[in-house]
CSV table of C-alpha atoms and ligand atoms in Angstrom, one decimal:
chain,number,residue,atom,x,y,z
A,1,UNK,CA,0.0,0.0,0.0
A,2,UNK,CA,1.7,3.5,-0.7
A,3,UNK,CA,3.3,5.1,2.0
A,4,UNK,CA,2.3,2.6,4.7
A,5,UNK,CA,4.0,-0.5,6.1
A,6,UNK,CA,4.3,-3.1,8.0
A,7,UNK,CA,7.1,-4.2,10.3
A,8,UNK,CA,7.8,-7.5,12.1
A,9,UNK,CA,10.3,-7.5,14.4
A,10,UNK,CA,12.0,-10.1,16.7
A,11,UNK,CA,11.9,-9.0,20.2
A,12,UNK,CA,11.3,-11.3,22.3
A,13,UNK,CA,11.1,-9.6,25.5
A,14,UNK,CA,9.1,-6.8,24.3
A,15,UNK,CA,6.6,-9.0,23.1
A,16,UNK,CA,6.7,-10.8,26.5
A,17,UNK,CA,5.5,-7.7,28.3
A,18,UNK,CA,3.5,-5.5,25.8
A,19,UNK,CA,0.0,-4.4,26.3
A,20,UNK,CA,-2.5,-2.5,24.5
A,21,UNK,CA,-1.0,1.1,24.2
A,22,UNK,CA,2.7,0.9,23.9
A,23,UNK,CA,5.0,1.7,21.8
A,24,UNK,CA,8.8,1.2,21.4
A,25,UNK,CA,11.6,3.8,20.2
A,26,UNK,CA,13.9,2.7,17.3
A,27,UNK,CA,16.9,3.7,15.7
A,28,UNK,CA,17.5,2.4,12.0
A,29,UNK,CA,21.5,3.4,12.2
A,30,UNK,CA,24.1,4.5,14.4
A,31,UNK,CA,23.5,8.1,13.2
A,32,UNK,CA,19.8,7.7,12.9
A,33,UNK,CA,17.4,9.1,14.9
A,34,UNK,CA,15.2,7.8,17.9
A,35,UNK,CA,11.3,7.8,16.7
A,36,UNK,CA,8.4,6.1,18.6
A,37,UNK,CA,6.2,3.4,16.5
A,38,UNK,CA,3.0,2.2,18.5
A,39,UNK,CA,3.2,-1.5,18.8
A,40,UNK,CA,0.0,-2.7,16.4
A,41,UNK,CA,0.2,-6.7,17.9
A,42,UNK,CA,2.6,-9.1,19.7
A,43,UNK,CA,3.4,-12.7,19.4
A,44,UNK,CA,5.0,-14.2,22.8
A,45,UNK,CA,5.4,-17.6,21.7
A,46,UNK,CA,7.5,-16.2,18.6
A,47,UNK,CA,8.6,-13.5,20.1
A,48,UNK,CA,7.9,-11.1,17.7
A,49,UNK,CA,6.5,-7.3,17.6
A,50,UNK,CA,4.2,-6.4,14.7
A,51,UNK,CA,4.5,-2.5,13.9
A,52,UNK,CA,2.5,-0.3,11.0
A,53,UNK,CA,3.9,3.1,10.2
A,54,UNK,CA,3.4,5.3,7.2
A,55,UNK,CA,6.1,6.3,5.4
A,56,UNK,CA,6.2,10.6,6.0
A,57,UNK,CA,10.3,11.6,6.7
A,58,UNK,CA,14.1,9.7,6.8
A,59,UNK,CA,13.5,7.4,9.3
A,60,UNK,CA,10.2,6.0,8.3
A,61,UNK,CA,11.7,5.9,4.7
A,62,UNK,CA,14.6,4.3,5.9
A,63,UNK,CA,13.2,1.8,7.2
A,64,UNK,CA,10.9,0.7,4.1
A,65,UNK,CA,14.7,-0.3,3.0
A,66,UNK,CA,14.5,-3.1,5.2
A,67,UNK,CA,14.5,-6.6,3.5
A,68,UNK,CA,13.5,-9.6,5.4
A,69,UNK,CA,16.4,-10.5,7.7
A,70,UNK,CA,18.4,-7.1,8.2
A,71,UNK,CA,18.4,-5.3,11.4
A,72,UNK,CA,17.3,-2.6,13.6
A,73,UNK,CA,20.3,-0.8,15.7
A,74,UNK,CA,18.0,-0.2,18.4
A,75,UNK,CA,14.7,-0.9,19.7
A,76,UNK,CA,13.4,0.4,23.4
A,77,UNK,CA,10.3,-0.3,24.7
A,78,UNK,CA,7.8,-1.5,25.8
A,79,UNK,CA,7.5,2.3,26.5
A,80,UNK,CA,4.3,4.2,27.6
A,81,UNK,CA,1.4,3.5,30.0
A,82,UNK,CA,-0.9,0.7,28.8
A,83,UNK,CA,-4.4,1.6,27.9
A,84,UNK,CA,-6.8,1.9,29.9
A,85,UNK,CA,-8.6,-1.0,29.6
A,86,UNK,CA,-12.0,-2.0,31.9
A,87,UNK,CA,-15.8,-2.6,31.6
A,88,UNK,CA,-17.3,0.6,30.1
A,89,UNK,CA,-20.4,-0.4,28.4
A,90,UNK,CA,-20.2,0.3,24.9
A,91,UNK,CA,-17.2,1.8,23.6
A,92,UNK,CA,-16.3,3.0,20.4
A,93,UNK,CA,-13.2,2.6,19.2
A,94,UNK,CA,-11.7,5.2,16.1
A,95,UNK,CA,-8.7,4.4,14.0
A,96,UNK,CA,-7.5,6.6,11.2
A,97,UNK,CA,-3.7,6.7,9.4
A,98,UNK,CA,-1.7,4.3,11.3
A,99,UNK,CA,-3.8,4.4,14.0
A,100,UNK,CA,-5.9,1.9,12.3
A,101,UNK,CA,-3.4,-1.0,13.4
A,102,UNK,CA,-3.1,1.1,16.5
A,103,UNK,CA,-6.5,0.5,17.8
A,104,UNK,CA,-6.4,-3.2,17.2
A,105,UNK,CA,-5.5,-4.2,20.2
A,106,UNK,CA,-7.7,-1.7,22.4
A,107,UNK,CA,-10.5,-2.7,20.3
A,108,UNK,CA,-9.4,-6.8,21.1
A,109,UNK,CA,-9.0,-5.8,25.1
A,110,UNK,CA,-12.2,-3.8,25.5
A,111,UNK,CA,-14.2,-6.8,23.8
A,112,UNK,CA,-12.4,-9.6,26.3
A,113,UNK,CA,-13.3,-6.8,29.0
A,114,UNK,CA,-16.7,-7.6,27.8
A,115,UNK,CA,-17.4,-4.3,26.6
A,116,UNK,CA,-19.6,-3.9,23.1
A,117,UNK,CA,-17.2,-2.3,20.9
A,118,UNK,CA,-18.2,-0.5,17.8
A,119,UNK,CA,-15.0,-0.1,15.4
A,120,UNK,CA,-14.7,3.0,13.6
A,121,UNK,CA,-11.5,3.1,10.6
A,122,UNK,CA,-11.5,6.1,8.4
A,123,UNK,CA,-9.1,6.5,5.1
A,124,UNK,CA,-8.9,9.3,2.1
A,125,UNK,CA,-9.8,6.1,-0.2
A,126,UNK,CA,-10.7,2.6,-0.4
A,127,UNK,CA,-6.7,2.0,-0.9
A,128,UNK,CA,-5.4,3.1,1.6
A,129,UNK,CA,-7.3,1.1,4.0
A,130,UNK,CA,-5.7,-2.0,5.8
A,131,UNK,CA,-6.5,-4.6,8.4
A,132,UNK,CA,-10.7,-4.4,7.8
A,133,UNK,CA,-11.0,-8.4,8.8
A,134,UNK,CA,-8.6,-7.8,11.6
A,135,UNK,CA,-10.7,-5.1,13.1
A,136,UNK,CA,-13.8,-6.6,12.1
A,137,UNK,CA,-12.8,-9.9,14.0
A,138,UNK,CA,-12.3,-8.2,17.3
A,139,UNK,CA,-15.3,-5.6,17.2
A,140,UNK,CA,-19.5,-6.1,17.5
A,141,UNK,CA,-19.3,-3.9,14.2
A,142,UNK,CA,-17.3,-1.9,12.4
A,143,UNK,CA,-18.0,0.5,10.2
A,144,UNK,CA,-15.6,2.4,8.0
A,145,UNK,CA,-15.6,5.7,6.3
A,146,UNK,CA,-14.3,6.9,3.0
A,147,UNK,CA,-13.5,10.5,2.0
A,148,UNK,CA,-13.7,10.2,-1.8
A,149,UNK,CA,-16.4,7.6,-0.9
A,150,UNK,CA,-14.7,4.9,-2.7
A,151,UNK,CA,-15.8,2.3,-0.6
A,152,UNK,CA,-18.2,2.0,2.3
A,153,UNK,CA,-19.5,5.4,3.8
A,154,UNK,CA,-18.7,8.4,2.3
A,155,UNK,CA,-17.1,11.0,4.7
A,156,UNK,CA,-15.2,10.9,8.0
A,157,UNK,CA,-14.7,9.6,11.3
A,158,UNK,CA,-16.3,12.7,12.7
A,159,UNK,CA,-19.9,12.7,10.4
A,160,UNK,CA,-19.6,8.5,11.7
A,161,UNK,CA,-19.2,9.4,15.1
A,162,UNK,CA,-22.4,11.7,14.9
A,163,UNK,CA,-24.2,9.3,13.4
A,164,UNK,CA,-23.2,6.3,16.4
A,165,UNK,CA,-23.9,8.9,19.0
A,166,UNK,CA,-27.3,10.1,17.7
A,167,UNK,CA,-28.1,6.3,17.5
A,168,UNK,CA,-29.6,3.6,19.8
A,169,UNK,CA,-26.7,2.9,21.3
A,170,UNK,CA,-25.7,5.0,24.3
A,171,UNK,CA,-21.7,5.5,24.0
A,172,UNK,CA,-19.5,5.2,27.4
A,173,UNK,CA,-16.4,5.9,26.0
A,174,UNK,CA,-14.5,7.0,22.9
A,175,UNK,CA,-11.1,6.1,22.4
A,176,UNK,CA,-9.4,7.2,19.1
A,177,UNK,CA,-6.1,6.7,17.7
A,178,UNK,CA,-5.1,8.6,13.9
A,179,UNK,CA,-3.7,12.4,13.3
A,180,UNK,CA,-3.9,14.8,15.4
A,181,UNK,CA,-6.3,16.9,13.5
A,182,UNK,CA,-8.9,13.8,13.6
A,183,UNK,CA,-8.2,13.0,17.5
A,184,UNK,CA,-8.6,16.3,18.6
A,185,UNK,CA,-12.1,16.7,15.7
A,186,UNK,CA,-13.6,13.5,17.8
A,187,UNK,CA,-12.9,15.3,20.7
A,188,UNK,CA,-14.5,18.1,20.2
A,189,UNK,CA,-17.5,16.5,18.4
A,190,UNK,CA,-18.0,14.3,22.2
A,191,UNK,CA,-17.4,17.1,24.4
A,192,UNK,CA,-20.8,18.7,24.1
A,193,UNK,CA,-22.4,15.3,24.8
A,194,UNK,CA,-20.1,14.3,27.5
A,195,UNK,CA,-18.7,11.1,26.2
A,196,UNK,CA,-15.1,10.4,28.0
A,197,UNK,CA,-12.8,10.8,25.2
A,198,UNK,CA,-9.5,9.1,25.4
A,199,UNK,CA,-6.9,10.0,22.7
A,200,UNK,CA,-3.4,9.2,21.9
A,201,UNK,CA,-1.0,11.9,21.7
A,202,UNK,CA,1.7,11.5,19.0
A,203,UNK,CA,4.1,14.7,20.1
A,204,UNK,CA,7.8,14.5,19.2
A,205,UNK,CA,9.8,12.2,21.1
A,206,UNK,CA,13.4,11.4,21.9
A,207,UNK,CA,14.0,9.0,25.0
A,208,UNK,CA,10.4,7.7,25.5
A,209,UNK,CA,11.9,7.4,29.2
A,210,UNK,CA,10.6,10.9,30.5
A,211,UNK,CA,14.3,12.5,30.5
A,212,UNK,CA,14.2,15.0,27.6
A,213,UNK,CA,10.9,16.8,28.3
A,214,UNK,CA,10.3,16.8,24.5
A,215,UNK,CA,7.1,15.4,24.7
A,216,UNK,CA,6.0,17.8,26.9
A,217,UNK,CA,2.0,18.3,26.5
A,218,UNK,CA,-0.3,20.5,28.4
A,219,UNK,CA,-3.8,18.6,29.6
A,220,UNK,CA,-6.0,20.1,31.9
A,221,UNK,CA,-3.6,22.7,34.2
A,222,UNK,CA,-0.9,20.6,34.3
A,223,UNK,CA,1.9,19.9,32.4
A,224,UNK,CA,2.9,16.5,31.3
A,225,UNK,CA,5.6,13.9,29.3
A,226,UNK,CA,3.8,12.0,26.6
A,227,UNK,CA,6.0,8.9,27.4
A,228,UNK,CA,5.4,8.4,30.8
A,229,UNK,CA,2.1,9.8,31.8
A,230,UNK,CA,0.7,8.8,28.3
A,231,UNK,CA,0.2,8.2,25.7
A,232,UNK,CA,-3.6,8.4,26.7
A,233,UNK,CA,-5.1,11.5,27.6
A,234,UNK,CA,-8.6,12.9,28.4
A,235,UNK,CA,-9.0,14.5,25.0
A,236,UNK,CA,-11.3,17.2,26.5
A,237,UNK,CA,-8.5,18.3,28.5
A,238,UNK,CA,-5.7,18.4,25.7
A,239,UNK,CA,-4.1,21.8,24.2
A,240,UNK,CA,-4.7,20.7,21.1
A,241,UNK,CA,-2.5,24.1,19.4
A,242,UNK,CA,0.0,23.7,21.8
A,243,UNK,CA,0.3,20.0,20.6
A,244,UNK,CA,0.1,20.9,16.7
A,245,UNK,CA,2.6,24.3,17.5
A,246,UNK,CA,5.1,21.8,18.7
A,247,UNK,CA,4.8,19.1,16.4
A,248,UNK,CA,6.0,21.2,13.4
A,249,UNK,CA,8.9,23.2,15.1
A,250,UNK,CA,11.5,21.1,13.0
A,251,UNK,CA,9.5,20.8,9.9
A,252,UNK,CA,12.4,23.0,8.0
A,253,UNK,CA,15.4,20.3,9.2
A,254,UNK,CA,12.9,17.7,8.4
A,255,UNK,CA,12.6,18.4,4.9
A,256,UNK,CA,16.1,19.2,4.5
A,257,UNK,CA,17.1,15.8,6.3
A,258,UNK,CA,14.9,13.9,3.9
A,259,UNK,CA,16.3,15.6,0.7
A,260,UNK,CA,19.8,15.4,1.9
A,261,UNK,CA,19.3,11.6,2.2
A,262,UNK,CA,17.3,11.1,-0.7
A,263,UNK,CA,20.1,12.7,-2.9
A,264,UNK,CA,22.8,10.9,-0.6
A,265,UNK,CA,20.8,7.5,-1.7
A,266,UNK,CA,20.9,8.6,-5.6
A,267,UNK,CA,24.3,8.9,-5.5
A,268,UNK,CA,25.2,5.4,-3.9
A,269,UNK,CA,22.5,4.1,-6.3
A,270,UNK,CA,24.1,5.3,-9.2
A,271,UNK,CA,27.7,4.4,-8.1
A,272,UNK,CA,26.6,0.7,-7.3
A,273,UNK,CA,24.9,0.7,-10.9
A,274,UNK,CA,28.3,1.7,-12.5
B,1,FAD,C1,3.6,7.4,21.0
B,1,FAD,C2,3.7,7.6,19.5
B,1,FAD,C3,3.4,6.5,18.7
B,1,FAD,C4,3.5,6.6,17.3
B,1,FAD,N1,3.1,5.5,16.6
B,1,FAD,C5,3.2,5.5,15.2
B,1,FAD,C6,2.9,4.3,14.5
B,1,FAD,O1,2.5,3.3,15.0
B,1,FAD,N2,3.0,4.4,13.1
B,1,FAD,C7,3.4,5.6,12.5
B,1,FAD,O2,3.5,5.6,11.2
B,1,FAD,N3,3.7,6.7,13.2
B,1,FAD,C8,3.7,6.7,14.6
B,1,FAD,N4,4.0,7.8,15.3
B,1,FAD,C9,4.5,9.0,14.6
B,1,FAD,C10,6.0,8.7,14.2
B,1,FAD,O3,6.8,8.7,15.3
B,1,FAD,C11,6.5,9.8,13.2
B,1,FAD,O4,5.8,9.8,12.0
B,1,FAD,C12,8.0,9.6,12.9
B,1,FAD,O5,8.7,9.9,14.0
B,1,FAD,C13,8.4,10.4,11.7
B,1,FAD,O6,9.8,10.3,11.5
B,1,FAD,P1,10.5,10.6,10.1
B,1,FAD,O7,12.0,10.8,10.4
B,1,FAD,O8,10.1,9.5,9.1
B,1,FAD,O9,9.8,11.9,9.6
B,1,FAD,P2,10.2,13.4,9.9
B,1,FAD,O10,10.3,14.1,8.6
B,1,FAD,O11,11.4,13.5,10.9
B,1,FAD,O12,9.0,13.9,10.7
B,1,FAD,C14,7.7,14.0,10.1
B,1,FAD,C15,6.7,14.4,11.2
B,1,FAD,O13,6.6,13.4,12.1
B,1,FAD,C16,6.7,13.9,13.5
B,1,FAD,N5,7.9,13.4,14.1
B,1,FAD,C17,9.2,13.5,13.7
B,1,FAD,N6,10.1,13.0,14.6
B,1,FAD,C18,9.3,12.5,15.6
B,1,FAD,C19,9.7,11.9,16.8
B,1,FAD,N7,10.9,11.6,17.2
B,1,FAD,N8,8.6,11.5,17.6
B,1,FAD,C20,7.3,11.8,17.3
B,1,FAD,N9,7.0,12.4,16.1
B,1,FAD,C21,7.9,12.8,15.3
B,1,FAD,C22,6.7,15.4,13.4
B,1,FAD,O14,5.4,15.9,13.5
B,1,FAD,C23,7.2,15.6,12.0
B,1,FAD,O15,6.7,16.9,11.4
B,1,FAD,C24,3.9,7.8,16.7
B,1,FAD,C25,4.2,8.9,17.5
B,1,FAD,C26,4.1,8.8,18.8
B,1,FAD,C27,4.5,9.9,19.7
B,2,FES,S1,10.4,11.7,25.0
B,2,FES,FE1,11.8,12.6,26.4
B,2,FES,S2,10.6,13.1,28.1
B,2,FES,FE2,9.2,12.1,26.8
């Protein structure tokens, strides 16, 4: 699928203690840079880590690169507070981007917690969406949304969220998973009905151990490190410009890394062709 991918990676004693939630920090090279990927599903007995990311800088398009076999320098984690999983009632669970893995395992959870969980999975067009039997296996319905209405219903998460919360079904929770634009939209779209929203904030991170204060969010009056007080927050408590402000501070060295490596890949390319 363009831009998005899948990762499986032996770890086995990551996968021995991850939960719904987590995520690790990896490092693709010894120069590379630290970036947390949510963990999408687990194997213990083959101790492996399954991990979806779409392909948006150098790191994520580094590690497309990887052929079966090859390694990883580093890989921290589990990292994060689990999610909050318990007996809500019914809870609806939204996954947009790669937050459509994301949500597979809090939509799994909250159904063994014995919850009724309506799946929500949102993409521009029918291909970019991934995982529908997955999600569909571990819900009491799912329902996805197109924006070109290529497939299923046309629209967003937000006009399907309406829709479920104008419905028969009276929703206890909401927990969503995607961009930030669409977490902080559900968010908004709950707050006048009162629905607890949980959302997962995705804001830079370095260690993923609560040392750098990079991931430092504002919720409610406090101040707090994505990595180790999240990354679930009461989305009608989150300073959602704060979050997008800091998010894009090093969108200039970004793009600059990305075409310096892309050009630095052209070259070997053309060297190793003769
Ligand atoms: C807890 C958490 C879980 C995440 N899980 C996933 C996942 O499962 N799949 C997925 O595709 N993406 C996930 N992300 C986002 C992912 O970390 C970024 O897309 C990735 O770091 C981009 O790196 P890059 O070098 O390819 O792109 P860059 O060009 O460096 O960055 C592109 C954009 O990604 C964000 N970003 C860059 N560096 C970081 C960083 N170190 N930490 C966080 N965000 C960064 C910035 O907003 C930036 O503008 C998650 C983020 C967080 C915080
Ligand atoms: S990533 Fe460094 S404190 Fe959270």
């Amino acid at each position: 699928m363009p831009n998005m991918h899948l990762l499986k990676v032996a770890a086995p004693a990551v996968a021995k203690k991850a939960q719904p939630g987590q995520f690790v920090v990896i490092r693709t090279d010894e120069k590379g840079e630290r970036i947390p990927l949510t963990i999408a599903d687990w194997d213990e007995e083959e101790g492996s880590l399954t991990i979806v990311f779409m392909e948006v800088g150098t790191t994520t398009s580094k590690l497309t690169l990887l052929q079966a076999g090859d390694y990883i320098t580093n890989l921290v984690g589990p990292l994060g507070l689990p999610a909050h999983i318990d007996r809500f009632g019914t809870v609806v669970c939204v996954g947009g981007c790669y937050g459509i893995a994301s949500i597979m395992p809090i939509a799994r959870a909250m159904r063994q917690a014995g919850n009724k969980v309506i799946s929500v999975i949102e993409a521009r067009s029918k291909f970019l969406l991934f995982w529908e039997e997955r999600l569909r296996s571990v819900s009491d319905q799912l329902i996805i949304t197109t924006g070109d209405g290529s497939y299923a219903a046309k629209g967003w998460v937000g006009d399907r969220l309406k829709e479920i919360i104008a419905g028969e079904d009276k929703v206890d929770l909401v927990n969503a998973i995607g961009c930030t634009y669409m977490m902080m939209l559900c968010a908004e779209i709950t707050r006048p009905f009162g629905i607890k929203t949980i959302v997962h904030l995705n804001p830079i991170m370095v260690d993923g151990t609560g040392m750098c204060g990079c991931c430092r969010v504002a919720v409610g009056d406090e101040t707090k490190f994505a990595c180790v007080d999240g990354p679930e927050f009461d989305g009608h408590q989150v300073d959602w410009d704060l979050l997008l402000a800091r998010r894009g501070i090093y969108l200039d060295d970004e793009i600059r890394s990305l075409q310096e490596w892309e050009c630095q890949n052209l070259i070997d390319l053309s060297r190793r062709e003769g």
